Short mmCIF file of C-alpha atoms and ligand atoms in Angstrom, two decimals:
data_model
loop_
_atom_site.label_atom_id
_atom_site.label_comp_id
_atom_site.label_asym_id
_atom_site.label_seq_id
_atom_site.Cartn_x
_atom_site.Cartn_y
_atom_site.Cartn_z
CA MET Y 1 0.00 0.00 0.00
CA GLN Y 2 1.24 3.49 -0.74
CA PHE Y 3 0.64 6.71 1.21
CA LYS Y 4 -1.48 8.01 -1.64
CA GLU Y 5 -3.93 5.14 -1.03
CA VAL Y 6 -4.36 6.06 2.63
CA ILE Y 7 -7.40 8.30 3.12
CA GLY Y 8 -6.67 11.71 4.65
CA GLN Y 9 -4.38 11.93 7.73
CA GLN Y 10 -1.98 14.22 5.85
CA GLU Y 11 -0.15 15.40 8.98
CA ILE Y 12 0.71 11.89 10.08
CA LYS Y 13 1.86 10.90 6.58
CA GLN Y 14 4.10 13.94 6.44
CA GLN Y 15 5.46 13.31 9.91
CA LEU Y 16 6.36 9.71 9.04
CA ILE Y 17 8.01 10.73 5.79
CA ASN Y 18 10.00 13.45 7.55
CA GLU Y 19 11.17 10.98 10.18
CA VAL Y 20 12.50 8.67 7.49
CA ARG Y 21 14.12 11.42 5.45
CA THR Y 22 15.86 12.96 8.44
CA ASP Y 23 16.81 9.54 9.77
CA ARG Y 24 15.01 10.10 13.06
CA ILE Y 25 12.53 7.28 13.14
CA PRO Y 26 11.17 6.43 16.59
CA HIS Y 27 11.82 2.71 16.81
CA ALA Y 28 8.61 1.96 18.71
CA GLN Y 29 5.48 3.76 17.60
CA MET Y 30 1.85 3.52 18.64
CA PHE Y 31 -0.78 4.42 16.07
CA LEU Y 32 -3.89 5.28 18.05
CA SER Y 33 -6.71 5.16 15.57
CA ARG Y 34 -10.33 4.22 16.09
CA THR Y 35 -11.99 1.89 13.57
CA GLY Y 36 -12.09 3.29 10.06
CA THR Y 37 -9.58 6.10 10.50
CA GLY Y 38 -6.68 4.25 8.91
CA GLY Y 39 -4.20 2.90 11.48
CA LEU Y 40 -3.50 -0.30 9.57
CA PRO Y 41 -3.42 1.29 6.09
CA MET Y 42 -0.96 3.88 7.41
CA ALA Y 43 1.25 1.17 8.94
CA LEU Y 44 1.23 -0.69 5.61
CA ALA Y 45 2.16 2.44 3.65
CA PHE Y 46 4.86 3.37 6.17
CA SER Y 47 6.46 -0.07 6.17
CA GLN Y 48 6.44 -0.13 2.36
CA TYR Y 49 8.13 3.28 2.39
CA LEU Y 50 10.77 1.91 4.76
CA VAL Y 51 11.68 -1.06 2.56
CA CYS Y 52 11.23 0.61 -0.85
CA ASP Y 53 14.37 0.71 -3.02
CA ALA Y 54 13.53 4.12 -4.50
CA PRO Y 55 11.31 6.13 -2.16
CA ASN Y 56 10.70 9.74 -3.19
CA GLU Y 57 9.83 12.69 -1.00
CA SER Y 58 6.15 11.88 -0.82
CA ASP Y 59 5.73 8.13 -1.28
CA SER Y 60 7.25 4.73 -2.00
CA CYS Y 61 7.88 4.06 -5.70
CA GLY Y 62 5.24 1.34 -5.89
CA GLU Y 63 7.16 -0.55 -8.56
CA CYS Y 64 10.42 -1.94 -7.17
CA PRO Y 65 10.55 -5.61 -6.09
CA SER Y 66 10.42 -4.56 -2.42
CA CYS Y 67 7.28 -2.48 -3.00
CA ARG Y 68 5.65 -5.34 -4.87
CA LYS Y 69 6.35 -7.75 -2.05
CA ALA Y 70 5.21 -5.25 0.57
CA ALA Y 71 2.00 -4.61 -1.35
CA GLN Y 72 1.21 -8.32 -1.33
CA LEU Y 73 2.10 -8.58 2.36
CA ILE Y 74 4.82 -11.13 1.52
CA HIS Y 75 7.92 -9.00 2.18
CA PRO Y 76 10.22 -11.12 4.38
CA ASP Y 77 11.18 -8.14 6.57
CA ILE Y 78 7.64 -6.97 7.33
CA HIS Y 79 6.07 -9.07 10.06
CA PHE Y 80 2.51 -9.09 11.31
CA SER Y 81 0.96 -10.00 14.63
CA PHE Y 82 -2.78 -9.75 15.11
CA PRO Y 83 -5.57 -11.27 17.20
CA ALA Y 84 -6.10 -14.97 16.56
CA PHE Y 85 -7.28 -18.07 18.38
CA PRO Y 86 -6.13 -21.71 18.52
CA LYS Y 87 -6.89 -23.78 15.42
CA LYS Y 88 -7.43 -26.68 17.77
CA SER Y 89 -8.51 -25.88 21.28
CA GLY Y 90 -5.74 -26.19 23.84
CA LYS Y 91 -2.96 -25.95 21.21
CA PRO Y 92 -0.67 -22.89 21.26
CA HIS Y 93 -1.32 -20.52 18.40
CA PHE Y 94 0.60 -17.88 16.47
CA SER Y 95 -0.51 -15.14 14.11
CA SER Y 96 1.46 -16.91 11.38
CA ASP Y 97 -1.06 -19.78 11.53
CA TYR Y 98 -3.44 -17.39 9.81
CA ILE Y 99 -1.11 -15.46 7.54
CA GLN Y 100 -2.83 -16.61 4.31
CA GLU Y 101 -6.19 -15.46 5.61
CA TRP Y 102 -4.63 -12.22 6.84
CA ARG Y 103 -3.27 -11.42 3.37
CA LYS Y 104 -6.64 -12.05 1.81
CA ALA Y 105 -8.62 -10.07 4.39
CA VAL Y 106 -6.31 -7.05 4.26
CA ALA Y 107 -6.20 -7.08 0.46
CA GLN Y 108 -9.98 -7.09 0.50
CA GLN Y 109 -10.33 -4.31 3.06
CA PRO Y 110 -7.44 -2.66 4.92
CA TYR Y 111 -10.02 -0.55 6.81
CA GLN Y 112 -11.39 -3.69 8.44
CA SER Y 113 -12.40 -3.80 12.09
CA GLU Y 114 -11.34 -6.51 14.51
CA TYR Y 115 -14.88 -7.86 14.30
CA ASP Y 116 -14.62 -8.09 10.48
CA TRP Y 117 -11.34 -9.94 10.84
CA LEU Y 118 -12.71 -12.49 13.30
CA GLN Y 119 -15.77 -12.95 11.09
CA PHE Y 120 -13.45 -13.52 8.16
CA LEU Y 121 -11.91 -16.38 10.16
CA ASP Y 122 -15.35 -17.75 11.04
CA ALA Y 123 -14.45 -17.25 14.67
CA GLY Y 124 -18.05 -17.53 15.82
CA ASN Y 125 -17.98 -16.25 19.37
CA LYS Y 126 -14.29 -16.98 19.94
CA GLN Y 127 -12.20 -14.05 21.12
CA GLY Y 128 -8.95 -13.21 19.41
CA ASN Y 129 -5.80 -12.49 21.34
CA ILE Y 130 -2.07 -12.01 20.92
CA THR Y 131 -0.44 -14.57 23.18
CA ALA Y 132 2.72 -14.82 25.25
CA ASN Y 133 4.01 -17.33 22.68
CA GLU Y 134 3.44 -14.80 19.92
CA CYS Y 135 5.34 -12.15 21.92
CA ARG Y 136 8.32 -14.49 22.32
CA GLU Y 137 8.17 -15.28 18.62
CA ILE Y 138 8.27 -11.55 17.83
CA ILE Y 139 11.39 -11.17 19.98
CA ARG Y 140 13.03 -14.21 18.38
CA ARG Y 141 12.48 -13.21 14.76
CA LEU Y 142 13.56 -9.60 15.27
CA GLN Y 143 16.94 -10.84 16.54
CA LEU Y 144 17.60 -12.28 13.08
CA LYS Y 145 19.28 -10.19 10.41
CA SER Y 146 17.02 -8.55 7.89
CA PHE Y 147 16.62 -10.54 4.68
CA GLU Y 148 16.94 -7.66 2.30
CA GLY Y 149 19.42 -5.53 4.16
CA LYS Y 150 17.14 -2.63 5.06
CA PHE Y 151 14.66 -2.26 7.90
CA LYS Y 152 12.88 -5.00 9.80
CA VAL Y 153 9.34 -3.96 10.59
CA GLN Y 154 6.99 -5.56 13.08
CA ILE Y 155 3.36 -4.49 12.89
CA ILE Y 156 1.17 -5.39 15.86
CA TRP Y 157 -2.46 -4.80 14.94
CA MET Y 158 -4.99 -4.40 17.76
CA ALA Y 159 -2.36 -4.05 20.43
CA GLU Y 160 -5.22 -4.13 22.96
CA SER Y 161 -5.24 -7.89 22.40
CA LEU Y 162 -1.82 -8.19 24.03
CA GLY Y 163 -3.29 -7.78 27.48
CA LYS Y 164 -0.78 -8.40 30.27
CA GLU Y 165 1.37 -10.48 27.93
CA GLY Y 166 2.50 -7.19 26.45
CA ASN Y 167 4.94 -6.90 29.34
CA ILE Y 168 7.04 -9.57 27.62
CA LEU Y 169 7.77 -6.98 24.93
CA LEU Y 170 8.95 -4.20 27.24
CA LYS Y 171 12.65 -4.77 26.79
CA LEU Y 172 12.22 -5.10 23.04
CA LEU Y 173 10.29 -1.83 22.92
CA GLU Y 174 13.01 -0.10 24.91
CA GLU Y 175 15.98 -1.42 23.02
CA PRO Y 176 15.07 -3.07 19.75
CA PRO Y 177 17.82 -4.57 17.58
CA ALA Y 178 19.37 -2.24 14.98
CA ASP Y 179 17.19 -1.08 12.08
CA THR Y 180 14.08 -2.53 13.66
CA ILE Y 181 10.84 -0.58 13.72
CA LEU Y 182 7.86 -1.65 15.79
CA ILE Y 183 4.45 -0.26 14.89
CA LEU Y 184 1.66 -0.98 17.34
CA ILE Y 185 -1.86 -0.13 16.25
CA ALA Y 186 -4.62 0.31 18.80
CA GLU Y 187 -8.11 1.76 18.89
CA ASN Y 188 -8.52 2.30 22.59
CA GLN Y 189 -5.74 3.86 24.60
CA GLU Y 190 -7.35 2.85 27.89
CA LEU Y 191 -6.92 -0.83 27.12
CA ILE Y 192 -3.18 -0.55 26.58
CA LEU Y 193 -0.81 -1.14 29.47
CA ASN Y 194 0.85 2.06 30.60
CA THR Y 195 4.18 0.27 30.60
CA ILE Y 196 3.77 -0.22 26.84
CA LEU Y 197 2.32 3.19 26.11
CA SER Y 198 5.18 4.96 27.85
CA ARG Y 199 7.73 3.10 25.73
CA THR Y 200 6.21 4.08 22.40
CA GLN Y 201 5.93 7.32 20.51
CA VAL Y 202 2.18 7.86 20.14
CA LYS Y 203 0.62 9.15 16.95
CA SER Y 204 -3.08 9.94 17.34
CA PHE Y 205 -5.26 9.68 14.26
CA HIS Y 206 -8.19 12.06 13.96
CA ASP Y 207 -11.61 11.39 12.43
CA LEU Y 208 -11.64 11.59 8.65
CA SER Y 209 -13.17 14.68 7.10
CA ILE Y 210 -16.38 14.50 5.11
CA ASP Y 211 -14.48 15.55 1.98
CA ASP Y 212 -11.88 12.82 2.43
CA ILE Y 213 -14.54 10.13 2.82
CA LYS Y 214 -16.55 11.49 -0.08
CA GLU Y 215 -13.52 11.50 -2.36
CA ALA Y 216 -12.50 7.97 -1.32
CA LEU Y 217 -16.02 6.72 -2.09
CA MET Y 218 -16.03 8.46 -5.46
CA GLN Y 219 -12.79 6.69 -6.30
CA GLN Y 220 -14.80 3.51 -5.89
CA ASP Y 221 -17.18 4.79 -8.56
CA ILE Y 222 -19.90 5.91 -6.18
CA GLU Y 223 -21.74 8.89 -7.66
CA ALA Y 224 -21.03 12.26 -6.04
CA GLU Y 225 -24.37 12.84 -4.36
CA ARG Y 226 -24.56 9.40 -2.79
CA ALA Y 227 -20.92 9.60 -1.72
CA GLU Y 228 -21.63 12.92 -0.03
CA ASN Y 229 -24.68 11.56 1.70
CA ILE Y 230 -22.81 8.58 3.09
CA ALA Y 231 -19.86 10.75 4.08
CA PHE Y 232 -22.24 12.93 6.14
CA LEU Y 233 -23.51 9.89 8.02
CA ALA Y 234 -20.17 8.12 8.47
CA ASP Y 235 -18.99 9.92 11.63
CA GLY Y 236 -15.46 10.31 10.30
CA SER Y 237 -14.95 6.58 9.82
CA PHE Y 238 -14.32 5.01 6.44
CA HIS Y 239 -15.31 1.69 7.93
CA LYS Y 240 -18.74 3.06 8.79
CA ALA Y 241 -18.97 4.56 5.30
CA LEU Y 242 -18.40 1.11 3.80
CA GLU Y 243 -21.06 -0.36 6.07
CA LEU Y 244 -23.50 2.34 5.01
CA LEU Y 245 -22.64 1.67 1.39
CA LYS Y 246 -23.78 -1.92 1.86
CA THR Y 247 -27.01 -1.06 3.59
CA THR Y 248 -28.25 2.37 2.57
CA SER Y 249 -30.34 2.46 -0.47
CA ASN Y 250 -29.96 5.19 -3.02
CA ASP Y 251 -33.54 6.05 -2.34
CA ILE Y 252 -33.33 6.95 1.31
CA PHE Y 253 -33.82 10.62 0.55
CA ASN Y 254 -36.84 9.78 -1.60
CA TRP Y 255 -38.35 7.84 1.29
CA MET Y 256 -37.83 10.84 3.52
CA GLU Y 257 -39.37 13.26 1.06
CA ILE Y 258 -42.44 11.09 0.49
CA TRP Y 259 -42.90 10.55 4.21
CA LEU Y 260 -42.57 14.20 5.21
CA THR Y 261 -44.75 15.46 2.38
CA ALA Y 262 -47.51 12.97 3.17
CA SER Y 263 -47.33 13.58 6.92
CA MET Y 264 -47.17 17.37 6.75
CA ASN Y 265 -50.08 17.56 4.35
CA ARG Y 266 -52.06 14.83 6.12
CA GLN Y 267 -52.43 12.84 2.90
CA ALA Y 268 -53.73 9.70 4.57
CA ASN Y 269 -53.70 7.48 1.48
CA ASP Y 270 -50.14 8.41 0.55
CA LEU Y 271 -49.07 7.88 4.12
CA VAL Y 272 -50.60 4.41 4.36
CA GLN Y 273 -49.03 3.48 1.04
CA PHE Y 274 -45.64 4.74 2.20
CA ILE Y 275 -45.86 2.86 5.49
CA THR Y 276 -46.85 -0.39 3.79
CA LYS Y 277 -43.96 -0.06 1.35
CA LEU Y 278 -41.27 0.92 3.82
CA SER Y 279 -42.23 -1.68 6.40
CA GLY Y 280 -42.03 -4.29 3.62
CA GLU Y 281 -38.38 -3.40 3.01
CA GLY Y 282 -37.16 -5.31 6.05
CA ARG Y 283 -35.82 -4.31 9.42
CA GLU Y 284 -32.37 -3.17 8.27
CA MET Y 285 -33.86 -0.68 5.84
CA ASN Y 286 -36.35 0.47 8.50
CA LYS Y 287 -33.57 1.13 11.00
CA GLN Y 288 -31.66 2.92 8.29
CA PHE Y 289 -34.68 5.14 7.66
CA PHE Y 290 -34.91 6.13 11.32
CA GLU Y 291 -31.18 6.85 11.51
CA TYR Y 292 -31.46 8.93 8.40
CA ALA Y 293 -34.51 10.78 9.75
CA LEU Y 294 -32.52 11.62 12.89
CA HIS Y 295 -29.63 12.92 10.84
CA PHE Y 296 -32.00 14.95 8.68
CA PHE Y 297 -33.78 16.66 11.58
CA ARG Y 298 -30.58 17.37 13.50
CA GLU Y 299 -29.04 19.02 10.45
CA CYS Y 300 -32.32 20.74 9.69
CA LEU Y 301 -32.02 22.38 13.11
CA ALA Y 302 -28.36 23.13 12.51
CA LEU Y 303 -29.35 25.32 9.56
CA LYS Y 304 -30.24 28.00 12.11
CA PHE Y 305 -27.06 28.04 14.16
CA LYS Y 306 -24.23 26.69 12.03
CA SER Y 307 -22.59 28.36 9.06
CA PRO Y 308 -24.03 26.90 5.83
CA ASP Y 309 -20.84 25.02 4.90
CA LYS Y 310 -20.91 23.17 8.23
CA VAL Y 311 -24.43 21.83 7.74
CA LYS Y 312 -24.32 18.26 6.48
CA LEU Y 313 -27.15 18.43 3.98
CA THR Y 314 -27.10 18.12 0.21
CA LEU Y 315 -28.93 20.63 -1.99
CA LYS Y 316 -32.02 18.45 -2.29
CA GLU Y 317 -32.05 17.89 1.45
CA ARG Y 318 -31.70 21.60 2.12
CA SER Y 319 -34.71 22.39 0.03
CA LEU Y 320 -36.77 19.79 1.90
CA ALA Y 321 -35.46 21.22 5.18
CA GLN Y 322 -36.67 24.67 4.10
CA LYS Y 323 -40.18 23.24 3.80
CA VAL Y 324 -39.94 21.94 7.36
CA TRP Y 325 -38.92 25.42 8.51
CA GLN Y 326 -41.93 26.92 6.74
CA ILE Y 327 -44.15 24.88 9.05
CA GLY Y 328 -42.14 24.54 12.26
CA ASN Y 329 -39.93 26.75 14.38
CA PHE Y 330 -36.78 25.99 16.33
CA ASP Y 331 -38.48 24.59 19.42
CA ARG Y 332 -40.86 22.40 17.50
CA ILE Y 333 -38.20 20.98 15.19
CA ALA Y 334 -36.03 20.33 18.25
CA ARG Y 335 -38.90 18.39 19.84
CA VAL Y 336 -39.18 16.03 16.85
CA ILE Y 337 -35.63 14.72 17.42
CA PRO Y 338 -36.22 12.87 20.75
CA LEU Y 339 -39.46 11.57 19.28
CA ILE Y 340 -37.57 9.91 16.41
CA GLU Y 341 -34.87 8.70 18.81
CA GLU Y 342 -37.46 6.96 20.91
CA ARG Y 343 -39.16 5.34 17.89
CA HIS Y 344 -35.77 4.26 16.55
CA TYR Y 345 -35.15 2.52 19.86
CA HIS Y 346 -38.45 0.67 19.50
CA VAL Y 347 -37.70 -0.38 15.92
CA GLU Y 348 -34.43 -1.89 17.11
CA ARG Y 349 -36.40 -3.84 19.68
CA ASN Y 350 -38.75 -5.27 17.11
CA VAL Y 351 -41.90 -3.34 17.93
CA ASN Y 352 -44.30 -3.37 14.98
CA VAL Y 353 -42.85 -0.97 12.41
CA LYS Y 354 -46.16 -0.07 10.79
CA TYR Y 355 -47.57 1.04 14.09
CA ILE Y 356 -44.45 3.04 14.95
CA LEU Y 357 -44.39 4.79 11.59
CA MET Y 358 -48.04 5.74 11.74
CA ASP Y 359 -47.71 7.05 15.27
CA LEU Y 360 -44.53 8.95 14.40
CA SER Y 361 -46.16 10.53 11.35
CA ILE Y 362 -49.14 11.82 13.30
CA GLN Y 363 -47.07 13.14 16.19
CA THR Y 364 -44.49 14.78 13.95
CA GLU Y 365 -47.18 16.66 12.08
CA LYS Y 366 -48.83 17.82 15.31
CA ILE Y 367 -45.58 18.94 16.89
CA LEU Y 368 -44.33 20.78 13.83
CA ARG Y 369 -47.61 22.62 13.44
CA GLY Y 370 -47.64 23.52 17.12
CA LYS Y 371 -50.73 21.48 17.92
CA MET Y 372 -49.16 19.65 20.83
ZN1 ZN I 1 9.63 0.85 -4.20
#
């Protein structure tokens, strides 16, 4: 993977490149990055940059034999440890037992979550961990000379999974062998032992911007408007954006428009038709509709107190929001939000969707028009 394939996080990319170019690379680093913000992709791009035969000032070359091997996760000097579980219960296990699966899963989606990874392994309800044996194996292999004469890199993904066993690595983290770089990736700082944290240089990843997510989605041939919509809902996580891509329908805005128009104008027939149709779409789509409705009303409210460029609504959504403002005022629109939150909660708990939608429609209309 190259830096140019990592979404956003420009400051961290630049910092890593500067460290390499000025020969001041912290030998133990902690990438703190919550799901979907790019800790693993960044570690992959950084390690490829470290082993590349012809890196330039902004990226690895992407073409040399070292880059090719790094890109396929088969470079002999780039090692991976990650959560895993015994293939047979009671037997010791190592990350390398699953290296084939790891290569496939990461090639498929480097923005994967730990849950995705364990699902990929058909873990069922087994927990993954990084064991004491794995820690000793890390120490052993990093004592060996590098195969290709440059850096040896050890990536530890989901360093939370080390638990107490992480203490085995303390000496290694303090004084690694020459030309050895350790990159630990974690999502939750609180689950990392302080003894480990204090021995690493921490790089904190921030949430991805809406523009970065939108652009990354468009590079996957998602049309601009849909990409923008998903980016608004993704909470700064590309992982969440990919989840939304799987579940949100293109038509979610249309659903919203039909629903609001029918409710506001008390068009009973249209409303019944809408409710029958939406409830027939299945629970996932129903939940999606409620989440979207929440987003829409929150941003609708934001139109009054945020600068226009900060409001996460597309042009079509803005024009629908204007119609809501023609009927309601700030207090009334604000009162619709907890109403939707409550109904969303009920949908998740399998209460009859038709009933919830009908009730929500009637109440929303009354509240917005100031009748209750
Ligand atoms: Zn290269």
